[in-house]
PDB file of C-alpha atoms in Angstrom:
ATOM      1  CA  UNK A   1      -2.205 256.338-106.468  1.00  0.00           C
ATOM      2  CA  UNK A   2      -1.178 256.514-109.898  1.00  0.00           C
ATOM      3  CA  UNK A   3      -1.749 253.388-112.245  1.00  0.00           C
ATOM      4  CA  UNK A   4       1.305 251.866-113.766  1.00  0.00           C
ATOM      5  CA  UNK A   5      -0.535 249.013-115.360  1.00  0.00           C
ATOM      6  CA  UNK A   6      -4.020 248.928-116.685  1.00  0.00           C
ATOM      7  CA  UNK A   7      -6.154 246.494-118.522  1.00  0.00           C
ATOM      8  CA  UNK A   8      -9.633 247.284-120.138  1.00  0.00           C
ATOM      9  CA  UNK A   9     -12.039 244.697-121.278  1.00  0.00           C
ATOM     10  CA  UNK A  10      -9.181 242.258-121.266  1.00  0.00           C
ATOM     11  CA  UNK A  11      -9.804 238.504-122.318  1.00  0.00           C
ATOM     12  CA  UNK A  12      -6.471 236.612-122.021  1.00  0.00           C
ATOM     13  CA  UNK A  13      -5.634 233.028-123.318  1.00  0.00           C
ATOM     14  CA  UNK A  14      -4.190 231.368-126.192  1.00  0.00           C
ATOM     15  CA  UNK A  15      -5.384 231.850-129.655  1.00  0.00           C
ATOM     16  CA  UNK A  16      -9.138 232.494-129.635  1.00  0.00           C
ATOM     17  CA  UNK A  17      -9.599 230.624-126.292  1.00  0.00           C
ATOM     18  CA  UNK A  18     -10.141 232.894-123.322  1.00  0.00           C
ATOM     19  CA  UNK A  19      -9.208 231.640-119.685  1.00  0.00           C
ATOM     20  CA  UNK A  20     -12.335 233.156-118.294  1.00  0.00           C
ATOM     21  CA  UNK A  21     -15.836 234.139-119.574  1.00  0.00           C
ATOM     22  CA  UNK A  22     -15.890 237.777-118.224  1.00  0.00           C
ATOM     23  CA  UNK A  23     -13.379 240.405-119.430  1.00  0.00           C
ATOM     24  CA  UNK A  24     -11.121 242.042-116.772  1.00  0.00           C
ATOM     25  CA  UNK A  25     -10.872 245.686-115.951  1.00  0.00           C
ATOM     26  CA  UNK A  26      -7.869 246.098-113.554  1.00  0.00           C
ATOM     27  CA  UNK A  27      -5.538 248.729-112.656  1.00  0.00           C
ATOM     28  CA  UNK A  28      -2.080 248.339-110.572  1.00  0.00           C
ATOM     29  CA  UNK A  29      -1.115 251.406-108.619  1.00  0.00           C
ATOM     30  CA  UNK A  30       2.233 252.457-107.697  1.00  0.00           C
ATOM     31  CA  UNK A  31       3.385 251.145-104.356  1.00  0.00           C
ATOM     32  CA  UNK A  32       0.745 248.354-104.433  1.00  0.00           C
ATOM     33  CA  UNK A  33       1.166 244.555-103.963  1.00  0.00           C
ATOM     34  CA  UNK A  34      -1.709 242.593-105.596  1.00  0.00           C
ATOM     35  CA  UNK A  35      -1.674 238.756-105.003  1.00  0.00           C
ATOM     36  CA  UNK A  36      -2.989 236.639-107.938  1.00  0.00           C
ATOM     37  CA  UNK A  37      -4.703 233.428-106.933  1.00  0.00           C
ATOM     38  CA  UNK A  38      -6.712 230.507-108.388  1.00  0.00           C
ATOM     39  CA  UNK A  39      -6.652 226.821-109.130  1.00  0.00           C
ATOM     40  CA  UNK A  40      -3.989 225.180-111.154  1.00  0.00           C
ATOM     41  CA  UNK A  41      -4.619 225.685-114.795  1.00  0.00           C
ATOM     42  CA  UNK A  42      -6.925 228.676-114.270  1.00  0.00           C
ATOM     43  CA  UNK A  43      -4.642 231.058-116.217  1.00  0.00           C
ATOM     44  CA  UNK A  44      -2.480 232.792-113.710  1.00  0.00           C
ATOM     45  CA  UNK A  45       0.642 232.450-115.612  1.00  0.00           C
ATOM     46  CA  UNK A  46      -0.969 233.395-118.964  1.00  0.00           C
ATOM     47  CA  UNK A  47      -2.402 236.524-117.354  1.00  0.00           C
ATOM     48  CA  UNK A  48       1.095 237.494-116.026  1.00  0.00           C
ATOM     49  CA  UNK A  49       2.569 236.806-119.497  1.00  0.00           C
ATOM     50  CA  UNK A  50      -0.252 239.045-120.996  1.00  0.00           C
ATOM     51  CA  UNK A  51       0.691 241.841-118.411  1.00  0.00           C
ATOM     52  CA  UNK A  52       4.349 241.361-119.520  1.00  0.00           C
ATOM     53  CA  UNK A  53       3.450 241.770-123.277  1.00  0.00           C
ATOM     54  CA  UNK A  54       4.747 238.144-124.038  1.00  0.00           C
ATOM     55  CA  UNK A  55       1.257 236.958-124.822  1.00  0.00           C
ATOM     56  CA  UNK A  56      -1.184 238.975-126.982  1.00  0.00           C
ATOM     57  CA  UNK A  57      -4.707 239.442-125.497  1.00  0.00           C
ATOM     58  CA  UNK A  58      -7.498 237.504-127.018  1.00  0.00           C
ATOM     59  CA  UNK A  59      -9.534 240.719-126.755  1.00  0.00           C
ATOM     60  CA  UNK A  60      -9.173 244.075-124.812  1.00  0.00           C
ATOM     61  CA  UNK A  61      -6.024 246.088-124.045  1.00  0.00           C
ATOM     62  CA  UNK A  62      -3.313 246.308-121.599  1.00  0.00           C
ATOM     63  CA  UNK A  63      -1.413 249.725-121.039  1.00  0.00           C
ATOM     64  CA  UNK A  64       1.748 250.507-119.278  1.00  0.00           C
ATOM     65  CA  UNK A  65       2.122 253.829-117.874  1.00  0.00           C
ATOM     66  CA  UNK A  66      -0.724 255.023-119.945  1.00  0.00           C
ATOM     67  CA  UNK A  67       0.518 253.525-123.269  1.00  0.00           C
ATOM     68  CA  UNK A  68      -0.567 250.473-124.918  1.00  0.00           C
ATOM     69  CA  UNK A  69       2.080 247.569-124.374  1.00  0.00           C
ATOM     70  CA  UNK A  70       2.397 247.458-128.198  1.00  0.00           C
ATOM     71  CA  UNK A  71       3.486 251.138-128.349  1.00  0.00           C
ATOM     72  CA  UNK A  72       6.686 250.286-126.440  1.00  0.00           C
ATOM     73  CA  UNK A  73       9.947 249.054-127.978  1.00  0.00           C
ATOM     74  CA  UNK A  74      10.930 245.794-126.363  1.00  0.00           C
ATOM     75  CA  UNK A  75      13.883 247.626-124.901  1.00  0.00           C
ATOM     76  CA  UNK A  76      11.851 250.363-123.351  1.00  0.00           C
ATOM     77  CA  UNK A  77       9.320 247.923-122.052  1.00  0.00           C
ATOM     78  CA  UNK A  78      12.062 245.913-120.423  1.00  0.00           C
ATOM     79  CA  UNK A  79      13.108 248.965-118.526  1.00  0.00           C
ATOM     80  CA  UNK A  80       9.626 249.242-116.997  1.00  0.00           C
ATOM     81  CA  UNK A  81       8.061 245.626-116.555  1.00  0.00           C
ATOM     82  CA  UNK A  82       9.769 242.290-115.578  1.00  0.00           C
ATOM     83  CA  UNK A  83       8.197 238.933-115.269  1.00  0.00           C
ATOM     84  CA  UNK A  84       9.858 236.351-113.143  1.00  0.00           C
ATOM     85  CA  UNK A  85       9.278 232.662-113.478  1.00  0.00           C
ATOM     86  CA  UNK A  86      10.751 230.102-111.352  1.00  0.00           C
ATOM     87  CA  UNK A  87      10.949 227.409-114.001  1.00  0.00           C
ATOM     88  CA  UNK A  88      13.334 229.293-116.397  1.00  0.00           C
ATOM     89  CA  UNK A  89      16.464 227.512-117.539  1.00  0.00           C
ATOM     90  CA  UNK A  90      19.793 228.842-116.487  1.00  0.00           C
ATOM     91  CA  UNK A  91      23.207 228.665-118.247  1.00  0.00           C
ATOM     92  CA  UNK A  92      25.548 225.809-116.919  1.00  0.00           C
ATOM     93  CA  UNK A  93      28.516 227.943-116.286  1.00  0.00           C
ATOM     94  CA  UNK A  94      27.205 231.484-115.617  1.00  0.00           C
ATOM     95  CA  UNK A  95      27.873 232.821-112.135  1.00  0.00           C
ATOM     96  CA  UNK A  96      25.204 234.340-110.026  1.00  0.00           C
ATOM     97  CA  UNK A  97      26.612 237.745-110.403  1.00  0.00           C
ATOM     98  CA  UNK A  98      26.836 237.436-114.056  1.00  0.00           C
ATOM     99  CA  UNK A  99      23.094 236.176-114.137  1.00  0.00           C
ATOM    100  CA  UNK A 100      21.850 239.151-112.024  1.00  0.00           C
ATOM    101  CA  UNK A 101      23.996 241.530-114.168  1.00  0.00           C
ATOM    102  CA  UNK A 102      21.653 240.460-116.960  1.00  0.00           C
ATOM    103  CA  UNK A 103      19.081 242.588-115.617  1.00  0.00           C
ATOM    104  CA  UNK A 104      21.132 245.600-116.749  1.00  0.00           C
ATOM    105  CA  UNK A 105      20.924 244.780-120.367  1.00  0.00           C
ATOM    106  CA  UNK A 106      18.022 247.149-121.171  1.00  0.00           C
ATOM    107  CA  UNK A 107      20.276 250.054-120.038  1.00  0.00           C
ATOM    108  CA  UNK A 108      23.575 248.985-121.693  1.00  0.00           C
ATOM    109  CA  UNK A 109      25.022 250.322-124.765  1.00  0.00           C
ATOM    110  CA  UNK A 110      25.711 248.770-128.206  1.00  0.00           C
ATOM    111  CA  UNK A 111      28.783 246.928-126.707  1.00  0.00           C
ATOM    112  CA  UNK A 112      26.921 245.995-123.564  1.00  0.00           C
ATOM    113  CA  UNK A 113      29.338 248.041-121.254  1.00  0.00           C
ATOM    114  CA  UNK A 114      28.499 248.413-117.554  1.00  0.00           C
ATOM    115  CA  UNK A 115      28.614 251.624-115.810  1.00  0.00           C
ATOM    116  CA  UNK A 116      29.206 252.433-112.259  1.00  0.00           C
ATOM    117  CA  UNK A 117      25.562 252.820-111.926  1.00  0.00           C
ATOM    118  CA  UNK A 118      24.821 249.279-113.365  1.00  0.00           C
ATOM    119  CA  UNK A 119      27.293 247.925-110.799  1.00  0.00           C
ATOM    120  CA  UNK A 120      25.702 249.727-107.897  1.00  0.00           C
ATOM    121  CA  UNK A 121      22.131 248.424-108.955  1.00  0.00           C
ATOM    122  CA  UNK A 122      23.651 244.737-109.136  1.00  0.00           C
ATOM    123  CA  UNK A 123      25.168 245.172-105.792  1.00  0.00           C
ATOM    124  CA  UNK A 124      22.080 246.482-104.083  1.00  0.00           C
ATOM    125  CA  UNK A 125      19.739 243.742-105.697  1.00  0.00           C
ATOM    126  CA  UNK A 126      22.007 240.968-104.530  1.00  0.00           C
ATOM    127  CA  UNK A 127      22.193 242.422-101.014  1.00  0.00           C
ATOM    128  CA  UNK A 128      18.447 242.772-100.749  1.00  0.00           C
ATOM    129  CA  UNK A 129      17.862 238.976-101.768  1.00  0.00           C
ATOM    130  CA  UNK A 130      20.898 237.958 -99.523  1.00  0.00           C
ATOM    131  CA  UNK A 131      22.650 236.225-102.619  1.00  0.00           C
ATOM    132  CA  UNK A 132      25.908 238.057-102.514  1.00  0.00           C
ATOM    133  CA  UNK A 133      27.559 235.491-100.247  1.00  0.00           C
ATOM    134  CA  UNK A 134      27.486 232.983-103.390  1.00  0.00           C
ATOM    135  CA  UNK A 135      27.987 235.565-106.070  1.00  0.00           C
ATOM    136  CA  UNK A 136      30.854 233.646-107.813  1.00  0.00           C
ATOM    137  CA  UNK A 137      29.033 230.232-107.856  1.00  0.00           C
ATOM    138  CA  UNK A 138      27.622 228.982-111.084  1.00  0.00           C
ATOM    139  CA  UNK A 139      23.794 229.482-110.759  1.00  0.00           C
ATOM    140  CA  UNK A 140      23.255 225.977-112.149  1.00  0.00           C
ATOM    141  CA  UNK A 141      24.584 224.498-108.856  1.00  0.00           C
ATOM    142  CA  UNK A 142      22.274 226.437-106.561  1.00  0.00           C
ATOM    143  CA  UNK A 143      19.358 224.847-104.788  1.00  0.00           C
ATOM    144  CA  UNK A 144      15.943 225.796-106.048  1.00  0.00           C
ATOM    145  CA  UNK A 145      15.288 228.214-103.217  1.00  0.00           C
ATOM    146  CA  UNK A 146      18.583 229.860-103.711  1.00  0.00           C
ATOM    147  CA  UNK A 147      17.990 230.125-107.395  1.00  0.00           C
ATOM    148  CA  UNK A 148      14.614 231.605-106.984  1.00  0.00           C
ATOM    149  CA  UNK A 149      16.101 234.433-104.887  1.00  0.00           C
ATOM    150  CA  UNK A 150      18.570 235.112-107.725  1.00  0.00           C
ATOM    151  CA  UNK A 151      15.939 235.293-110.217  1.00  0.00           C
ATOM    152  CA  UNK A 152      14.256 237.992-108.287  1.00  0.00           C
ATOM    153  CA  UNK A 153      17.493 239.798-107.694  1.00  0.00           C
ATOM    154  CA  UNK A 154      18.038 240.049-111.518  1.00  0.00           C
ATOM    155  CA  UNK A 155      14.510 241.679-111.760  1.00  0.00           C
ATOM    156  CA  UNK A 156      15.418 244.148-109.120  1.00  0.00           C
ATOM    157  CA  UNK A 157      18.640 244.976-110.807  1.00  0.00           C
ATOM    158  CA  UNK A 158      16.468 245.807-113.884  1.00  0.00           C
ATOM    159  CA  UNK A 159      14.683 248.692-111.823  1.00  0.00           C
ATOM    160  CA  UNK A 160      11.384 248.379-113.355  1.00  0.00           C
ATOM    161  CA  UNK A 161       8.206 250.061-112.369  1.00  0.00           C
ATOM    162  CA  UNK A 162       6.010 246.708-112.676  1.00  0.00           C
ATOM    163  CA  UNK A 163       7.269 243.519-111.199  1.00  0.00           C
ATOM    164  CA  UNK A 164       5.208 240.381-112.048  1.00  0.00           C
ATOM    165  CA  UNK A 165       6.152 237.220-110.015  1.00  0.00           C
ATOM    166  CA  UNK A 166       4.901 233.745-110.931  1.00  0.00           C
ATOM    167  CA  UNK A 167       4.926 231.669-107.731  1.00  0.00           C
ATOM    168  CA  UNK A 168       8.290 232.994-106.338  1.00  0.00           C
ATOM    169  CA  UNK A 169       7.982 231.291-103.096  1.00  0.00           C
ATOM    170  CA  UNK A 170       7.313 227.671-104.583  1.00  0.00           C
ATOM    171  CA  UNK A 171      10.760 226.402-103.628  1.00  0.00           C
ATOM    172  CA  UNK A 172      11.289 228.643-100.407  1.00  0.00           C
ATOM    173  CA  UNK A 173      10.722 227.444 -96.816  1.00  0.00           C
ATOM    174  CA  UNK A 174       8.203 229.105 -94.598  1.00  0.00           C
ATOM    175  CA  UNK A 175      10.646 231.694 -92.995  1.00  0.00           C
ATOM    176  CA  UNK A 176      12.085 232.777 -96.257  1.00  0.00           C
ATOM    177  CA  UNK A 177       8.595 232.838 -97.813  1.00  0.00           C
ATOM    178  CA  UNK A 178       7.338 235.328 -95.217  1.00  0.00           C
ATOM    179  CA  UNK A 179      10.745 237.355 -95.657  1.00  0.00           C
ATOM    180  CA  UNK A 180      10.193 237.420 -99.310  1.00  0.00           C
ATOM    181  CA  UNK A 181       6.694 238.908 -99.031  1.00  0.00           C
ATOM    182  CA  UNK A 182       7.889 241.304 -96.426  1.00  0.00           C
ATOM    183  CA  UNK A 183      10.532 242.401 -98.977  1.00  0.00           C
ATOM    184  CA  UNK A 184       8.030 242.778-101.682  1.00  0.00           C
ATOM    185  CA  UNK A 185       5.855 245.111 -99.450  1.00  0.00           C
ATOM    186  CA  UNK A 186       9.019 247.178 -98.654  1.00  0.00           C
ATOM    187  CA  UNK A 187      10.346 247.689-102.177  1.00  0.00           C
ATOM    188  CA  UNK A 188       6.813 248.364-103.455  1.00  0.00           C
ATOM    189  CA  UNK A 189       6.495 251.214-101.023  1.00  0.00           C
ATOM    190  CA  UNK A 190      10.008 252.531-101.151  1.00  0.00           C
ATOM    191  CA  UNK A 191      10.469 252.344-105.052  1.00  0.00           C
ATOM    192  CA  UNK A 192       6.945 253.053-105.765  1.00  0.00           C
ATOM    193  CA  UNK A 193       6.748 249.872-107.805  1.00  0.00           C
ATOM    194  CA  UNK A 194       3.478 248.020-108.647  1.00  0.00           C
ATOM    195  CA  UNK A 195       3.684 244.226-107.973  1.00  0.00           C
ATOM    196  CA  UNK A 196       1.469 241.302-109.012  1.00  0.00           C
ATOM    197  CA  UNK A 197       2.637 238.034-107.412  1.00  0.00           C
ATOM    198  CA  UNK A 198       0.914 234.657-107.771  1.00  0.00           C
ATOM    199  CA  UNK A 199       0.731 232.135-104.700  1.00  0.00           C
ATOM    200  CA  UNK A 200      -1.513 229.522-103.555  1.00  0.00           C
ATOM    201  CA  UNK A 201      -1.143 230.704 -99.936  1.00  0.00           C
ATOM    202  CA  UNK A 202      -4.203 232.255 -98.431  1.00  0.00           C
ATOM    203  CA  UNK A 203      -2.100 233.201 -95.340  1.00  0.00           C
ATOM    204  CA  UNK A 204       0.314 235.199 -97.434  1.00  0.00           C
ATOM    205  CA  UNK A 205      -2.319 236.812 -99.504  1.00  0.00           C
ATOM    206  CA  UNK A 206      -4.333 238.045 -96.519  1.00  0.00           C
ATOM    207  CA  UNK A 207      -1.263 239.128 -94.416  1.00  0.00           C
ATOM    208  CA  UNK A 208       0.785 240.877 -97.243  1.00  0.00           C
ATOM    209  CA  UNK A 209      -1.480 241.967-100.126  1.00  0.00           C
ATOM    210  CA  UNK A 210      -3.203 245.200-100.556  1.00  0.00           C
ATOM    211  CA  UNK A 211      -5.642 243.619-102.994  1.00  0.00           C
ATOM    212  CA  UNK A 212      -6.307 239.964-104.079  1.00  0.00           C
ATOM    213  CA  UNK A 213      -7.261 238.959-107.549  1.00  0.00           C
ATOM    214  CA  UNK A 214      -8.717 235.525-108.158  1.00  0.00           C
ATOM    215  CA  UNK A 215      -9.265 233.768-111.588  1.00  0.00           C
ATOM    216  CA  UNK A 216     -12.258 231.308-111.626  1.00  0.00           C
ATOM    217  CA  UNK A 217     -13.792 229.973-114.880  1.00  0.00           C
ATOM    218  CA  UNK A 218     -16.464 232.549-115.037  1.00  0.00           C
ATOM    219  CA  UNK A 219     -14.882 235.731-114.013  1.00  0.00           C
ATOM    220  CA  UNK A 220     -11.919 237.525-112.399  1.00  0.00           C
ATOM    221  CA  UNK A 221     -12.587 238.858-109.043  1.00  0.00           C
ATOM    222  CA  UNK A 222     -10.725 241.670-107.205  1.00  0.00           C
ATOM    223  CA  UNK A 223     -11.012 242.770-103.636  1.00  0.00           C
ATOM    224  CA  UNK A 224      -9.092 244.476-100.873  1.00  0.00           C
ATOM    225  CA  UNK A 225      -7.234 241.832 -98.952  1.00  0.00           C
ATOM    226  CA  UNK A 226      -9.281 242.572 -95.661  1.00  0.00           C
ATOM    227  CA  UNK A 227     -12.623 242.015 -97.455  1.00  0.00           C
ATOM    228  CA  UNK A 228     -11.553 239.117 -99.728  1.00  0.00           C
ATOM    229  CA  UNK A 229     -12.789 236.345 -97.186  1.00  0.00           C
ATOM    230  CA  UNK A 230     -16.200 237.805 -96.638  1.00  0.00           C
ATOM    231  CA  UNK A 231     -16.764 238.436-100.404  1.00  0.00           C
ATOM    232  CA  UNK A 232     -16.104 234.598-101.111  1.00  0.00           C
ATOM    233  CA  UNK A 233     -12.755 235.103-103.022  1.00  0.00           C
ATOM    234  CA  UNK A 234     -11.360 232.073-101.099  1.00  0.00           C
ATOM    235  CA  UNK A 235     -14.287 229.754-101.721  1.00  0.00           C
ATOM    236  CA  UNK A 236     -12.225 227.905-104.313  1.00  0.00           C
ATOM    237  CA  UNK A 237      -9.974 226.684-101.644  1.00  0.00           C
ATOM    238  CA  UNK A 238     -12.571 224.823 -99.730  1.00  0.00           C
ATOM    239  CA  UNK A 239     -13.415 221.291-100.400  1.00  0.00           C
TER     240      UNK A 239
END
């Protein structure tokens, strides 16, 4: 499978302080779901931001479709990679549909005109995430669980090659969490999208991931999901 995102000798963190001692070599394939795990504060969010180009590497490189992240314009990069965070602020009066439509900004012209293709992309994303029933409601009035689905719908409307999700099921109940991970598997395969999703759930990681990536203070370890337990990638979860 072709790689859509690659890191080489990557040290990630803020300033000169790296989150782990050993650099990371990693490639994300088209159609693959990788679950990112580790203790609170280990650097999961920082790694996702580095993959998205929002935080510069401490050392090493990150490449998107074979080109360094720094070689893409912000607009072109936004057409290829999206980071979804559940703690982002939302405008008070913006409706759900208006918010999801923001995912089409990288494709809009100077006057931000929406084409028929833009509208179709928004409709499809809202249908997939089952948020079209409250399309006209202000997003600020939604529950945390409803809002998290709207955030993901916006990213899907963006039609990226790489989707980075920071604990997307944090506010979802168990049935909707399973539904979300099943959807991620489906869209990764059907759209040939590479997905990295952070979660604390070993069950979801083993059941839905192709590979599992775990950050600890000394190194970042990567394994096929079926071999992660035997290779000790879940040792950090044990008391």
